[in-house]
Amino acid sequence: ALRKGSDLEKAFATAALVYNNYADPKGKLSKAETKSLLQSQFWHVIQGQENKPKYQEIISSLDEESENKIDFEDFMILLVSLTLMSDLLQEIKKVKTTK
């Protein structure tokens, strides 16, 4: 069914597949695993954001020693938060207006 899906559906399916490949059998990620996943799979979005307070807040929350694990919903919120504070949206707007 996903082969026939829209670009947006495929994008969300890909995010879910990547998450599931990293998640434990209960479908959760530790904070350290989440940070590693973001650094390896979301690098182009977060690179250059290191000095932004919101980025520092998000990453430092992943450095906290905690037994709390991240579920898929929290992971998607994290991706959206990082994307919104990144320069990616401005780059997308430039591409769209030049077509």
mmCIF file of C-alpha atoms in Angstrom:
data_model
loop_
_atom_site.group_PDB
_atom_site.id
_atom_site.type_symbol
_atom_site.label_atom_id
_atom_site.label_comp_id
_atom_site.label_asym_id
_atom_site.label_seq_id
_atom_site.Cartn_x
_atom_site.Cartn_y
_atom_site.Cartn_z
ATOM 1 C CA ALA A 1 0.000 0.000 0.000
ATOM 2 C CA LEU A 2 2.865 2.424 0.745
ATOM 3 C CA ARG A 3 4.306 2.013 -2.736
ATOM 4 C CA LYS A 4 1.174 3.755 -3.971
ATOM 5 C CA GLY A 5 1.308 6.360 -1.209
ATOM 6 C CA SER A 6 1.890 10.047 -1.589
ATOM 7 C CA ASP A 7 5.286 11.615 -0.932
ATOM 8 C CA LEU A 8 4.073 12.704 2.506
ATOM 9 C CA GLU A 9 2.813 9.230 3.365
ATOM 10 C CA LYS A 10 6.115 7.724 2.253
ATOM 11 C CA ALA A 11 8.051 10.285 4.334
ATOM 12 C CA PHE A 12 6.145 9.377 7.491
ATOM 13 C CA ALA A 13 6.447 5.665 6.739
ATOM 14 C CA THR A 14 10.208 6.101 6.358
ATOM 15 C CA ALA A 15 10.423 7.938 9.693
ATOM 16 C CA ALA A 16 8.469 5.114 11.341
ATOM 17 C CA LEU A 17 10.690 2.454 9.756
ATOM 18 C CA VAL A 18 13.896 4.189 10.846
ATOM 19 C CA TYR A 19 12.513 4.602 14.368
ATOM 20 C CA ASN A 20 11.475 0.939 14.528
ATOM 21 C CA ASN A 21 14.908 -0.204 13.371
ATOM 22 C CA TYR A 22 16.495 1.586 16.342
ATOM 23 C CA ALA A 23 13.769 0.898 18.935
ATOM 24 C CA ASP A 24 13.815 -1.855 21.526
ATOM 25 C CA PRO A 25 11.281 -4.741 21.416
ATOM 26 C CA LYS A 26 8.803 -2.568 23.332
ATOM 27 C CA GLY A 27 9.027 0.099 20.622
ATOM 28 C CA LYS A 28 10.987 2.640 22.669
ATOM 29 C CA LEU A 29 14.372 4.343 22.536
ATOM 30 C CA SER A 30 16.618 5.382 25.370
ATOM 31 C CA LYS A 31 17.633 9.028 25.359
ATOM 32 C CA ALA A 32 21.177 8.070 24.340
ATOM 33 C CA GLU A 33 19.843 5.983 21.440
ATOM 34 C CA THR A 34 17.611 8.858 20.400
ATOM 35 C CA LYS A 35 20.539 11.266 20.379
ATOM 36 C CA SER A 36 22.617 8.808 18.353
ATOM 37 C CA LEU A 37 19.771 8.332 15.863
ATOM 38 C CA LEU A 38 19.363 12.079 15.423
ATOM 39 C CA GLN A 39 23.084 12.596 14.939
ATOM 40 C CA SER A 40 23.348 9.841 12.340
ATOM 41 C CA GLN A 41 20.024 10.113 10.496
ATOM 42 C CA PHE A 42 19.024 13.779 10.919
ATOM 43 C CA TRP A 43 22.445 15.400 10.692
ATOM 44 C CA HIS A 44 21.747 17.685 7.723
ATOM 45 C CA VAL A 45 18.807 19.240 9.549
ATOM 46 C CA ILE A 46 20.560 19.779 12.885
ATOM 47 C CA GLN A 47 24.013 20.728 11.656
ATOM 48 C CA GLY A 48 24.751 24.380 12.305
ATOM 49 C CA GLN A 49 22.047 24.616 14.981
ATOM 50 C CA GLU A 50 24.354 23.939 17.925
ATOM 51 C CA ASN A 51 24.350 27.545 19.198
ATOM 52 C CA LYS A 52 20.581 27.943 19.223
ATOM 53 C CA PRO A 53 19.100 27.813 22.727
ATOM 54 C CA LYS A 54 16.208 25.574 21.654
ATOM 55 C CA TYR A 55 18.624 23.059 20.115
ATOM 56 C CA GLN A 56 20.759 23.080 23.260
ATOM 57 C CA GLU A 57 17.634 22.549 25.376
ATOM 58 C CA ILE A 58 16.519 19.568 23.285
ATOM 59 C CA ILE A 59 19.930 17.911 23.189
ATOM 60 C CA SER A 60 20.632 18.508 26.882
ATOM 61 C CA SER A 61 17.301 16.853 27.719
ATOM 62 C CA LEU A 62 18.611 13.763 25.899
ATOM 63 C CA ASP A 63 21.800 13.854 27.978
ATOM 64 C CA GLU A 64 19.891 13.660 31.273
ATOM 65 C CA GLU A 65 20.210 10.396 33.119
ATOM 66 C CA SER A 66 16.703 9.081 33.141
ATOM 67 C CA GLU A 67 14.939 5.774 32.926
ATOM 68 C CA ASN A 68 12.290 7.407 30.764
ATOM 69 C CA LYS A 69 12.412 6.145 27.215
ATOM 70 C CA ILE A 70 11.129 7.884 24.132
ATOM 71 C CA ASP A 71 8.168 6.441 22.266
ATOM 72 C CA PHE A 72 7.351 7.059 18.613
ATOM 73 C CA GLU A 73 5.003 9.963 19.356
ATOM 74 C CA ASP A 74 7.659 11.792 21.390
ATOM 75 C CA PHE A 75 10.226 11.018 18.704
ATOM 76 C CA MET A 76 8.055 12.607 15.999
ATOM 77 C CA ILE A 77 7.510 15.686 18.193
ATOM 78 C CA LEU A 78 11.273 15.892 18.600
ATOM 79 C CA LEU A 79 11.797 15.696 14.819
ATOM 80 C CA VAL A 80 9.222 18.418 14.197
ATOM 81 C CA SER A 81 10.732 20.625 16.913
ATOM 82 C CA LEU A 82 14.231 20.273 15.485
ATOM 83 C CA THR A 83 12.972 20.919 11.962
ATOM 84 C CA LEU A 84 11.048 24.038 12.981
ATOM 85 C CA MET A 85 14.088 25.593 14.639
ATOM 86 C CA SER A 86 16.450 24.651 11.821
ATOM 87 C CA ASP A 87 17.205 26.487 8.611
ATOM 88 C CA LEU A 88 15.532 23.753 6.564
ATOM 89 C CA LEU A 89 12.189 25.525 6.277
ATOM 90 C CA GLN A 90 13.821 28.652 4.860
ATOM 91 C CA GLU A 91 15.669 26.533 2.303
ATOM 92 C CA ILE A 92 12.421 24.813 1.294
ATOM 93 C CA LYS A 93 10.659 28.157 0.851
ATOM 94 C CA LYS A 94 13.469 29.341 -1.451
ATOM 95 C CA VAL A 95 13.158 26.232 -3.601
ATOM 96 C CA LYS A 96 9.396 26.562 -3.866
ATOM 97 C CA THR A 97 9.507 30.241 -4.856
ATOM 98 C CA THR A 98 12.076 29.655 -7.591
ATOM 99 C CA LYS A 99 9.927 27.135 -9.469
#
